[in-house]
mmCIF file of C-alpha atoms in Angstrom:
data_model
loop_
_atom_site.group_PDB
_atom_site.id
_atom_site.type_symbol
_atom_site.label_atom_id
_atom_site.label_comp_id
_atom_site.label_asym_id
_atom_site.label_seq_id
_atom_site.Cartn_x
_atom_site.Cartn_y
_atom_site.Cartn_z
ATOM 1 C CA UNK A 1 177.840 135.203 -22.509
ATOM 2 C CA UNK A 2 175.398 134.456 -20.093
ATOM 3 C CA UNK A 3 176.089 137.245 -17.754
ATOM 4 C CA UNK A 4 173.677 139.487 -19.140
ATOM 5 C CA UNK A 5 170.404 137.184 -19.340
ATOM 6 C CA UNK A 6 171.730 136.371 -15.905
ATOM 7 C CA UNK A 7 171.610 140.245 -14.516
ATOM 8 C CA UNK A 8 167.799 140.527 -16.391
ATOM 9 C CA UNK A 9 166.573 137.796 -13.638
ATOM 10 C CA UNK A 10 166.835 134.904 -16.386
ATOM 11 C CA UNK A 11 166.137 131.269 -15.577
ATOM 12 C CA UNK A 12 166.898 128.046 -17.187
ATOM 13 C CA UNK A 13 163.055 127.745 -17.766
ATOM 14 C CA UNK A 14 163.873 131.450 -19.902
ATOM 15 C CA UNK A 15 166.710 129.157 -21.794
ATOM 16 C CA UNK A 16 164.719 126.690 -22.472
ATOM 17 C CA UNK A 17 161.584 128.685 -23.856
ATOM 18 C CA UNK A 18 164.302 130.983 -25.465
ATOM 19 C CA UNK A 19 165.420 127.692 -27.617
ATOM 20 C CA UNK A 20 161.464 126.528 -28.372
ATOM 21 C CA UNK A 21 161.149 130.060 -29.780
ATOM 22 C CA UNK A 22 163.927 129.792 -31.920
ATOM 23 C CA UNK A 23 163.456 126.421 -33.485
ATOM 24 C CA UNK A 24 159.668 127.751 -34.124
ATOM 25 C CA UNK A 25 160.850 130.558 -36.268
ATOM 26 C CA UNK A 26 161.779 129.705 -39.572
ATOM 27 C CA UNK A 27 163.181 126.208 -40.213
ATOM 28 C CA UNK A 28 165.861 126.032 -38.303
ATOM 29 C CA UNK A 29 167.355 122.673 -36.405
ATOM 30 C CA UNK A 30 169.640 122.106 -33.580
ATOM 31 C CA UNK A 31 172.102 118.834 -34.419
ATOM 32 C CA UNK A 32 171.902 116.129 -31.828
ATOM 33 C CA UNK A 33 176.408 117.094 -31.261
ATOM 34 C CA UNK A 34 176.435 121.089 -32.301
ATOM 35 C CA UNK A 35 180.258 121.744 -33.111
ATOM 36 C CA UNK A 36 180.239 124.467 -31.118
ATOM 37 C CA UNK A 37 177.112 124.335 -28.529
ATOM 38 C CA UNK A 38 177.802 128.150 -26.907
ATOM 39 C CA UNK A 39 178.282 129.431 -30.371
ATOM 40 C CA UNK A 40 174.700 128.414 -31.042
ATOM 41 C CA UNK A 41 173.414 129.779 -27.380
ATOM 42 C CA UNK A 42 175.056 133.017 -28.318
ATOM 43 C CA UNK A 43 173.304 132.896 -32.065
ATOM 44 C CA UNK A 44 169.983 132.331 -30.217
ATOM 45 C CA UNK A 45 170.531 135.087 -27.411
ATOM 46 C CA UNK A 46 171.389 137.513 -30.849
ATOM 47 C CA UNK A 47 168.558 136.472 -32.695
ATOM 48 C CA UNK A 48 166.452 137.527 -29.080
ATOM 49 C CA UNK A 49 168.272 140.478 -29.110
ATOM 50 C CA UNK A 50 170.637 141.759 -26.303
ATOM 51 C CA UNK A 51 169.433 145.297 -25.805
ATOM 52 C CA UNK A 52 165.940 143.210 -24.881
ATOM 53 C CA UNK A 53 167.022 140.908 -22.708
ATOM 54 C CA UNK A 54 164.568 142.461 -19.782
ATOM 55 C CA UNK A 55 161.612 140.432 -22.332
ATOM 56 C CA UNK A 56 162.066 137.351 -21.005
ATOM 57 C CA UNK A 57 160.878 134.124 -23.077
ATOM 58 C CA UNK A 58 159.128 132.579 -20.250
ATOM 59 C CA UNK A 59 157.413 135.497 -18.317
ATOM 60 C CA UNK A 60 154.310 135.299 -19.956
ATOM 61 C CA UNK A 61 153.791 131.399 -18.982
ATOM 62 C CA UNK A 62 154.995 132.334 -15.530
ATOM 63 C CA UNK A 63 152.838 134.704 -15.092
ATOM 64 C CA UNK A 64 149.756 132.662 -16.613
ATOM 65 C CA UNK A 65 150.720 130.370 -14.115
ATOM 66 C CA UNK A 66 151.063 132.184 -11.150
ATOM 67 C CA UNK A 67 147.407 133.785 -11.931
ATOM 68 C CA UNK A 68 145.968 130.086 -12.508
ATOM 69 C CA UNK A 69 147.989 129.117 -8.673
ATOM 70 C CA UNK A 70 146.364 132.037 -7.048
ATOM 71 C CA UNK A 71 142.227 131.854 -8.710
ATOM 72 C CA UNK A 72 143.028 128.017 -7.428
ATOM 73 C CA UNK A 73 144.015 129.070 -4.068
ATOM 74 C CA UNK A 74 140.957 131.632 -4.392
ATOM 75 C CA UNK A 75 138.348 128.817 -4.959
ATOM 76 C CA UNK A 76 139.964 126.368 -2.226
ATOM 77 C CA UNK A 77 139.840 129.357 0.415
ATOM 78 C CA UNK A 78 135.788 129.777 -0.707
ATOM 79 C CA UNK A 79 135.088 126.152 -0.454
ATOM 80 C CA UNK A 80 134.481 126.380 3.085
ATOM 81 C CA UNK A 81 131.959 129.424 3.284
ATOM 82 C CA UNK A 82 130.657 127.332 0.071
ATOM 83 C CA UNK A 83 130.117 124.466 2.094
ATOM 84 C CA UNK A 84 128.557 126.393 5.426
ATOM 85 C CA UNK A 85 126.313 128.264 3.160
ATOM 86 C CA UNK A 86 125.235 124.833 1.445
ATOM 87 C CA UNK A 87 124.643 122.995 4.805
ATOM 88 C CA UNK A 88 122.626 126.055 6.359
ATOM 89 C CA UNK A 89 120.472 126.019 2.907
ATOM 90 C CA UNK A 90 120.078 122.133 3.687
ATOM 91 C CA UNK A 91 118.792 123.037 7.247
ATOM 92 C CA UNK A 92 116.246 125.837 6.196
ATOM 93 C CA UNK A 93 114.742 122.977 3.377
ATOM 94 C CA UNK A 94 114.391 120.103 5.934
ATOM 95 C CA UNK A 95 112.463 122.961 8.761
ATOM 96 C CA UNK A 96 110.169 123.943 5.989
ATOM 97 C CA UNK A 97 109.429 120.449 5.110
ATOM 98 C CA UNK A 98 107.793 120.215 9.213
ATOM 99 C CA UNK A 99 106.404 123.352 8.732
ATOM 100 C CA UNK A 100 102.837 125.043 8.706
ATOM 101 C CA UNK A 101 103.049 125.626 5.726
ATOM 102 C CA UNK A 102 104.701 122.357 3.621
ATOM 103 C CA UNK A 103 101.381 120.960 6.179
ATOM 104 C CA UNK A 104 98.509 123.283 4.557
ATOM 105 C CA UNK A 105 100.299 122.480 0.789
ATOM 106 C CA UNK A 106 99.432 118.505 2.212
ATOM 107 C CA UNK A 107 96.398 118.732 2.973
ATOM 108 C CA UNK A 108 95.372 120.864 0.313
ATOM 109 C CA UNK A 109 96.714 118.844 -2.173
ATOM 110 C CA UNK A 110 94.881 115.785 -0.265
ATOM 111 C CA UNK A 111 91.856 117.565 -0.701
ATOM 112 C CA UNK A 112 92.228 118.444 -4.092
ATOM 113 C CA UNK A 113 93.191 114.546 -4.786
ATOM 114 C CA UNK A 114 89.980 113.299 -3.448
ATOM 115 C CA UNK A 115 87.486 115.575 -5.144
ATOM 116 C CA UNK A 116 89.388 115.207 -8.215
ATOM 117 C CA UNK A 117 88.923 111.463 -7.877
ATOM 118 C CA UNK A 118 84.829 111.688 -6.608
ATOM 119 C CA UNK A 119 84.627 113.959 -10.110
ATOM 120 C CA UNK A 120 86.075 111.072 -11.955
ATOM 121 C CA UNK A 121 83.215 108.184 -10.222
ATOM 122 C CA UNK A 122 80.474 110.502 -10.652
ATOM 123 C CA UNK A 123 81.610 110.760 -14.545
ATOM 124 C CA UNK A 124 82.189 107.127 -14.776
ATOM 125 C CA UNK A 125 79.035 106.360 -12.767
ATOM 126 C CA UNK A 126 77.014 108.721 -15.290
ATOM 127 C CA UNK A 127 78.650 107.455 -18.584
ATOM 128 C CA UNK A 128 77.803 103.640 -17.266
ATOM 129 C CA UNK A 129 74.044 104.693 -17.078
ATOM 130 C CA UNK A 130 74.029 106.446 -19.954
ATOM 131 C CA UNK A 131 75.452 103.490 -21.285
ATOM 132 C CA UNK A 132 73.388 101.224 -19.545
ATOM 133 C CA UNK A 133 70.245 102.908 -20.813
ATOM 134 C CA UNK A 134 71.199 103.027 -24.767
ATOM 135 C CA UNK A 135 72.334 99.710 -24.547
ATOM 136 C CA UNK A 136 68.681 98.567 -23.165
ATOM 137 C CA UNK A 137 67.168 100.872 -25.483
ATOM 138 C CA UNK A 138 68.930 99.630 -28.498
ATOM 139 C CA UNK A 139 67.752 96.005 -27.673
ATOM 140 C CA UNK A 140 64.112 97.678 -27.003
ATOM 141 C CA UNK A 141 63.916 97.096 -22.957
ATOM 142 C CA UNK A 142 61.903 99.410 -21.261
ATOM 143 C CA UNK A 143 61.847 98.309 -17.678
ATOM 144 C CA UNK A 144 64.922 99.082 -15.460
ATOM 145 C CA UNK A 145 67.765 96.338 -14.832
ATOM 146 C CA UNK A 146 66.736 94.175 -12.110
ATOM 147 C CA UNK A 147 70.074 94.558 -9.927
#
């Protein structure tokens, strides 16, 4: 009976999906003691069909499989150009960093940080006297303060 699965390349992993696909059609059940066990294996290879036994039940998941093995072995064979590329990427950021011009972005931004912070004292200084002076001319002083 099991010649013929056997000559289409079948496995036991083909048996076993063969009996999975079975029980999932219709509402079928296999007893825990069958009364006669290779009258049902011969029930379940007719209900596959004989003339189609070159369809076997687990080719598809061996298949999937085999793709999902060899994208895996795919990605572990890039991981070193991966890593070289990373590590070279890491060197070129660390040389600009000492560079002319990470230096010139410095100082300019230096710059920039100290006339942004004289604008801010000359505003402050000019809103104190302003200030200063409508304070003294709300209380009717004329004369400057003495400090």
């Amino acid at each position: 009976m099991l010649a013929g699965p056997a000559a289409a390349g079948w496995t036991p992993r083909d048996l076993n999906q063969l009996v999975t696909d079975w029980l999932g059609v219709g509402r079928r059940i296999i007893p825990d003691t069958p009364a006669r066990p290779i009258g049902l294996l011969g029930a379940m290879l007719a209900w596959h069909g004989t003339d189609n036994l070159a369809d076997r039940p687990a080719a598809a998941d061996m298949a999937r499989e085999a793709a999902e093995l060899a994208a895996r072995r795919e990605r572990c064979a890039a991981v070193p150009a991966e890593h070289a590329a990373e590590l070279a990427a890491r060197e070129q950021g660390r040389a600009a960093l000492s560079g002319t011009g990470h230096a010139w972005a410095a100082r300019e931004f230096a710059r920039l940080a100290n006339q942004s912070a004289r604008r801010r004292t000359q505003l402050a200084a000019a809103q104190a006297a302003y200030d200063e002076q409508a304070v003294r001319s709300a209380r009717g002083l004329r004369d400057a303060h003495p400090l």
